[in-house]
Amino acid sequence: MGAFYTFGGSQFWEDVFYYQKWRIQRNYKEKIYRLLDNWDIQRAEGTFEECRKAFLHFIEVYQLSRQRGHMIIMLHGLGDSKNIFKPMWRKAIKESFLAAALNYPSTLKNTEGHVRQIDFMLNHLQDVSEVSFITKGVGGIILRRLLALDSPWRQKLKIGRIVQVCPPNQGSRLFHRLCGSSFIKGILGPMVGEIVPPKSALWPDFSQDLDVGIIAFSDLFAKKEEAALPGKKTLYIKNYRLNPFNNNDVVDAAIKFIKFGKF
């Protein structure tokens, strides 16, 4: 099969393997897999094992350097893609972190489905000793549920620090108003009915030993007062950009917290 360029699969493909910007993705509906290189060019297609075998071949062909150390994993918000993290990714690399901005089909699956995807990815993560997380919006809620699992990767990876950017930790009152509309749910997907105040009390809390920082401001989906969690450090930032990671204050504060545990 010849190589061809893709757009990275922002909504129909979910990342299940990541290494030096190469990724294996799974089609959320057909459950087929494909291998993308660091330019989002498809290099192989088939089963997960077939794509991983092809990746091992390309490691030798292109002499990819081995990744080592502390990786920051980035989870986007509803309707977003990994591309919103480009400024954050560049800053993380400059600060000598490994960085993986993940795609997940946020408008097509429920929270549990996204948790299973990211859990699968972490269980197949290679040559990484520690992971920290930076999330936007509902990505922060997915992470809370993910970290409540007793999964094999927890035995091999140290969890560093966590930064949630504008998370609806208390539930989104806007989603609560909109979730009764079948039209809105058809556009934004099943998570609209899950990220609402009546259900937020059921979400697992971060464990007390995790160092969590929250960057709060009001955006389209959540108000800044909906971001707070008891006992967690919160920084309020003025943000007028549609993509908050185009705001240097947000990027700098997130990386500072990952490095030092304070804003």
XYZ file of C-alpha atoms in Angstrom:
263
model
C 0.000 0.000 0.000
C 1.410 3.379 -0.999
C 1.856 6.267 1.416
C -0.563 9.182 1.249
C -1.234 12.331 3.218
C -4.074 12.492 5.749
C -5.406 15.292 7.927
C -4.552 13.389 11.092
C -8.033 12.015 11.794
C -9.325 14.762 14.050
C -12.759 13.222 14.682
C -13.102 9.790 13.070
C -9.783 8.310 14.208
C -8.508 7.757 17.731
C -4.840 7.577 18.729
C -3.938 4.252 20.357
C -0.131 4.318 20.017
C 2.353 7.209 20.025
C 6.117 7.348 19.535
C 8.174 10.331 18.375
C 5.113 11.869 16.634
C 4.380 8.598 14.823
C 0.981 7.250 15.797
C -1.250 4.278 15.267
C -4.891 5.260 14.956
C -8.087 3.204 15.114
C -11.199 4.136 13.173
C -13.848 4.615 15.859
C -16.529 2.858 13.819
C -14.861 0.279 11.542
C -12.129 -0.627 14.090
C -9.416 -0.737 11.438
C -5.964 0.634 12.248
C -3.501 2.807 10.355
C 0.051 4.003 10.971
C 0.780 7.713 10.465
C 4.263 9.200 10.389
C 5.262 12.530 11.915
C 3.837 14.368 8.878
C 0.443 12.595 9.151
C 1.256 10.495 6.088
C -0.286 7.029 6.222
C 2.392 4.334 6.059
C 0.410 1.170 6.809
C -3.107 -0.149 7.414
C -4.537 -3.310 8.940
C -4.631 -4.726 12.469
C -2.920 -3.076 15.417
C -0.133 -5.671 15.367
C 0.380 -5.231 11.619
C 0.718 -1.478 12.066
C 3.101 -1.889 14.993
C 5.229 -4.303 12.953
C 5.341 -1.738 10.145
C 6.373 0.912 12.668
C 9.301 -1.232 13.826
C 10.372 -1.500 10.184
C 10.293 2.281 9.753
C 12.290 2.779 12.967
C 15.163 1.040 11.219
C 14.626 2.644 7.812
C 14.514 6.207 9.149
C 16.765 5.561 12.157
C 14.297 7.155 14.571
C 15.884 8.212 17.832
C 14.707 6.436 20.956
C 12.448 8.482 23.221
C 13.281 8.534 26.902
C 12.036 10.254 30.028
C 9.072 12.380 31.042
C 6.172 12.767 28.607
C 3.388 15.362 28.755
C 0.163 13.908 27.351
C -2.345 16.470 26.067
C -6.097 15.853 25.840
C -8.228 18.332 23.897
C -11.772 19.513 24.531
C -15.113 18.857 22.866
C -14.991 19.322 19.089
C -11.256 20.110 19.134
C -8.279 18.158 17.795
C -4.643 17.680 18.741
C -3.766 20.715 16.624
C -4.908 23.159 19.320
C -1.854 22.093 21.324
C 0.777 23.181 18.779
C 2.010 26.136 20.929
C 1.974 23.969 24.054
C 3.750 21.110 22.266
C 6.530 23.439 21.066
C 6.980 24.864 24.572
C 7.110 21.382 26.113
C 9.761 20.221 23.636
C 11.787 23.402 24.279
C 11.707 22.552 27.996
C 13.084 19.057 27.235
C 9.867 17.113 27.802
C 8.517 14.448 25.504
C 5.076 15.542 24.295
C 2.078 13.684 22.857
C -1.020 15.600 21.776
C -3.704 12.944 21.279
C -6.730 12.831 19.034
C -9.957 11.276 20.247
C -13.376 11.432 18.506
C -14.893 13.748 21.097
C -18.232 14.308 19.336
C -18.836 10.672 18.442
C -18.333 8.598 21.603
C -19.214 8.787 25.258
C -16.758 9.431 28.076
C -16.254 5.745 28.847
C -15.240 5.074 25.238
C -12.603 7.811 25.354
C -11.277 6.490 28.666
C -10.834 3.006 27.145
C -8.962 4.472 24.168
C -6.482 6.467 26.244
C -6.023 3.579 28.677
C -5.136 1.352 25.705
C -2.635 3.931 24.482
C -0.947 4.214 27.886
C -0.710 0.439 28.215
C 1.225 0.411 24.917
C 3.423 3.431 25.661
C 7.109 2.614 25.262
C 10.372 4.078 26.574
C 8.670 6.555 28.918
C 9.212 6.564 32.669
C 6.866 9.375 33.782
C 3.724 10.998 32.404
C 2.107 14.328 33.184
C -1.121 15.617 31.661
C -2.396 18.910 30.262
C -6.082 18.898 29.384
C -8.612 21.307 27.953
C -12.307 21.321 28.790
C -13.907 17.875 28.875
C -10.464 16.311 28.462
C -10.036 17.029 32.174
C -13.128 14.984 33.032
C -11.959 12.084 30.882
C -8.661 12.195 32.773
C -10.399 12.061 36.163
C -12.175 8.877 35.126
C -9.045 7.437 33.534
C -6.970 7.848 36.701
C -9.616 6.033 38.737
C -8.816 2.799 36.856
C -6.470 0.187 38.262
C -4.725 -0.423 34.957
C -1.388 -2.149 34.170
C 0.314 1.060 33.001
C -0.014 2.461 36.519
C 2.588 -0.099 37.658
C 5.240 0.992 35.154
C 4.698 4.745 34.769
C 5.097 7.417 37.414
C 2.405 10.106 37.279
C 3.933 13.572 37.438
C 1.662 16.624 37.553
C -1.670 17.559 35.997
C -2.916 20.846 34.567
C -6.580 21.224 33.657
C -7.361 24.217 31.438
C -10.935 25.488 31.776
C -12.372 22.139 32.948
C -16.097 21.772 33.762
C -15.294 20.047 37.062
C -18.633 21.112 38.555
C -20.473 20.260 35.344
C -21.393 22.617 32.527
C -24.638 24.497 33.079
C -24.685 25.276 29.354
C -24.585 21.579 28.522
C -27.352 21.028 31.055
C -29.560 23.457 29.141
C -28.647 22.017 25.753
C -28.669 18.284 26.441
C -32.439 18.037 25.982
C -32.101 19.017 22.329
C -31.646 16.068 19.978
C -30.287 18.492 17.380
C -27.512 19.703 19.710
C -26.694 16.174 20.829
C -26.477 15.176 17.176
C -23.842 17.871 16.626
C -21.839 17.698 19.852
C -22.358 14.029 20.637
C -23.210 11.915 23.677
C -20.824 13.663 26.093
C -23.149 16.692 26.175
C -25.546 14.754 28.384
C -22.740 13.481 30.622
C -20.877 16.699 31.510
C -23.733 18.261 33.480
C -24.036 19.382 37.133
C -26.342 16.570 38.329
C -23.760 13.991 37.253
C -20.609 15.808 38.346
C -21.022 14.576 41.931
C -20.533 11.008 40.650
C -17.210 11.644 38.918
C -14.140 10.237 40.688
C -11.927 12.787 42.406
C -8.212 13.010 41.798
C -6.353 11.143 44.508
C -4.887 13.301 47.259
C -1.312 12.484 46.291
C -1.668 13.920 42.782
C -0.404 17.453 42.186
C -3.191 19.150 40.194
C -3.329 22.733 38.972
C -6.341 24.376 37.336
C -6.220 27.296 34.900
C -9.678 28.842 34.851
C -11.487 31.321 32.642
C -14.876 31.417 30.973
C -15.168 29.989 27.471
C -17.941 28.787 25.165
C -18.711 25.637 27.168
C -17.894 26.424 30.801
C -17.727 29.318 33.252
C -14.640 29.857 35.365
C -16.514 29.103 38.590
C -17.345 25.632 37.213
C -13.634 24.728 37.076
C -12.774 24.649 40.787
C -11.975 21.538 42.818
C -11.568 21.585 46.611
C -7.943 21.635 47.673
C -6.513 22.101 44.170
C -4.469 25.119 43.099
C -6.375 27.414 40.737
C -5.074 30.264 38.586
C -7.489 32.700 36.952
C -6.261 34.105 33.637
C -7.857 36.614 31.285
C -8.283 34.887 27.964
C -9.976 36.215 24.848
C -8.628 33.702 22.364
C -10.764 30.923 20.927
C -7.796 28.579 21.302
C -6.410 29.288 24.792
C -3.053 27.773 23.867
C -2.490 30.729 21.548
C -2.314 32.709 24.805
C 1.289 32.751 26.048
C 0.112 33.258 29.647
C -1.774 29.952 29.531
C 1.108 28.046 27.931
C 3.745 29.456 30.281
C 1.627 28.854 33.395
C 0.880 25.242 32.413
C 4.519 24.349 31.800
C 5.611 26.139 34.978
C 3.167 24.029 37.000
C 4.313 20.780 35.353
C 7.921 21.663 36.217
C 7.552 23.130 39.706
C 4.056 22.361 41.023
C 3.070 26.020 41.307
C 1.825 28.792 39.046
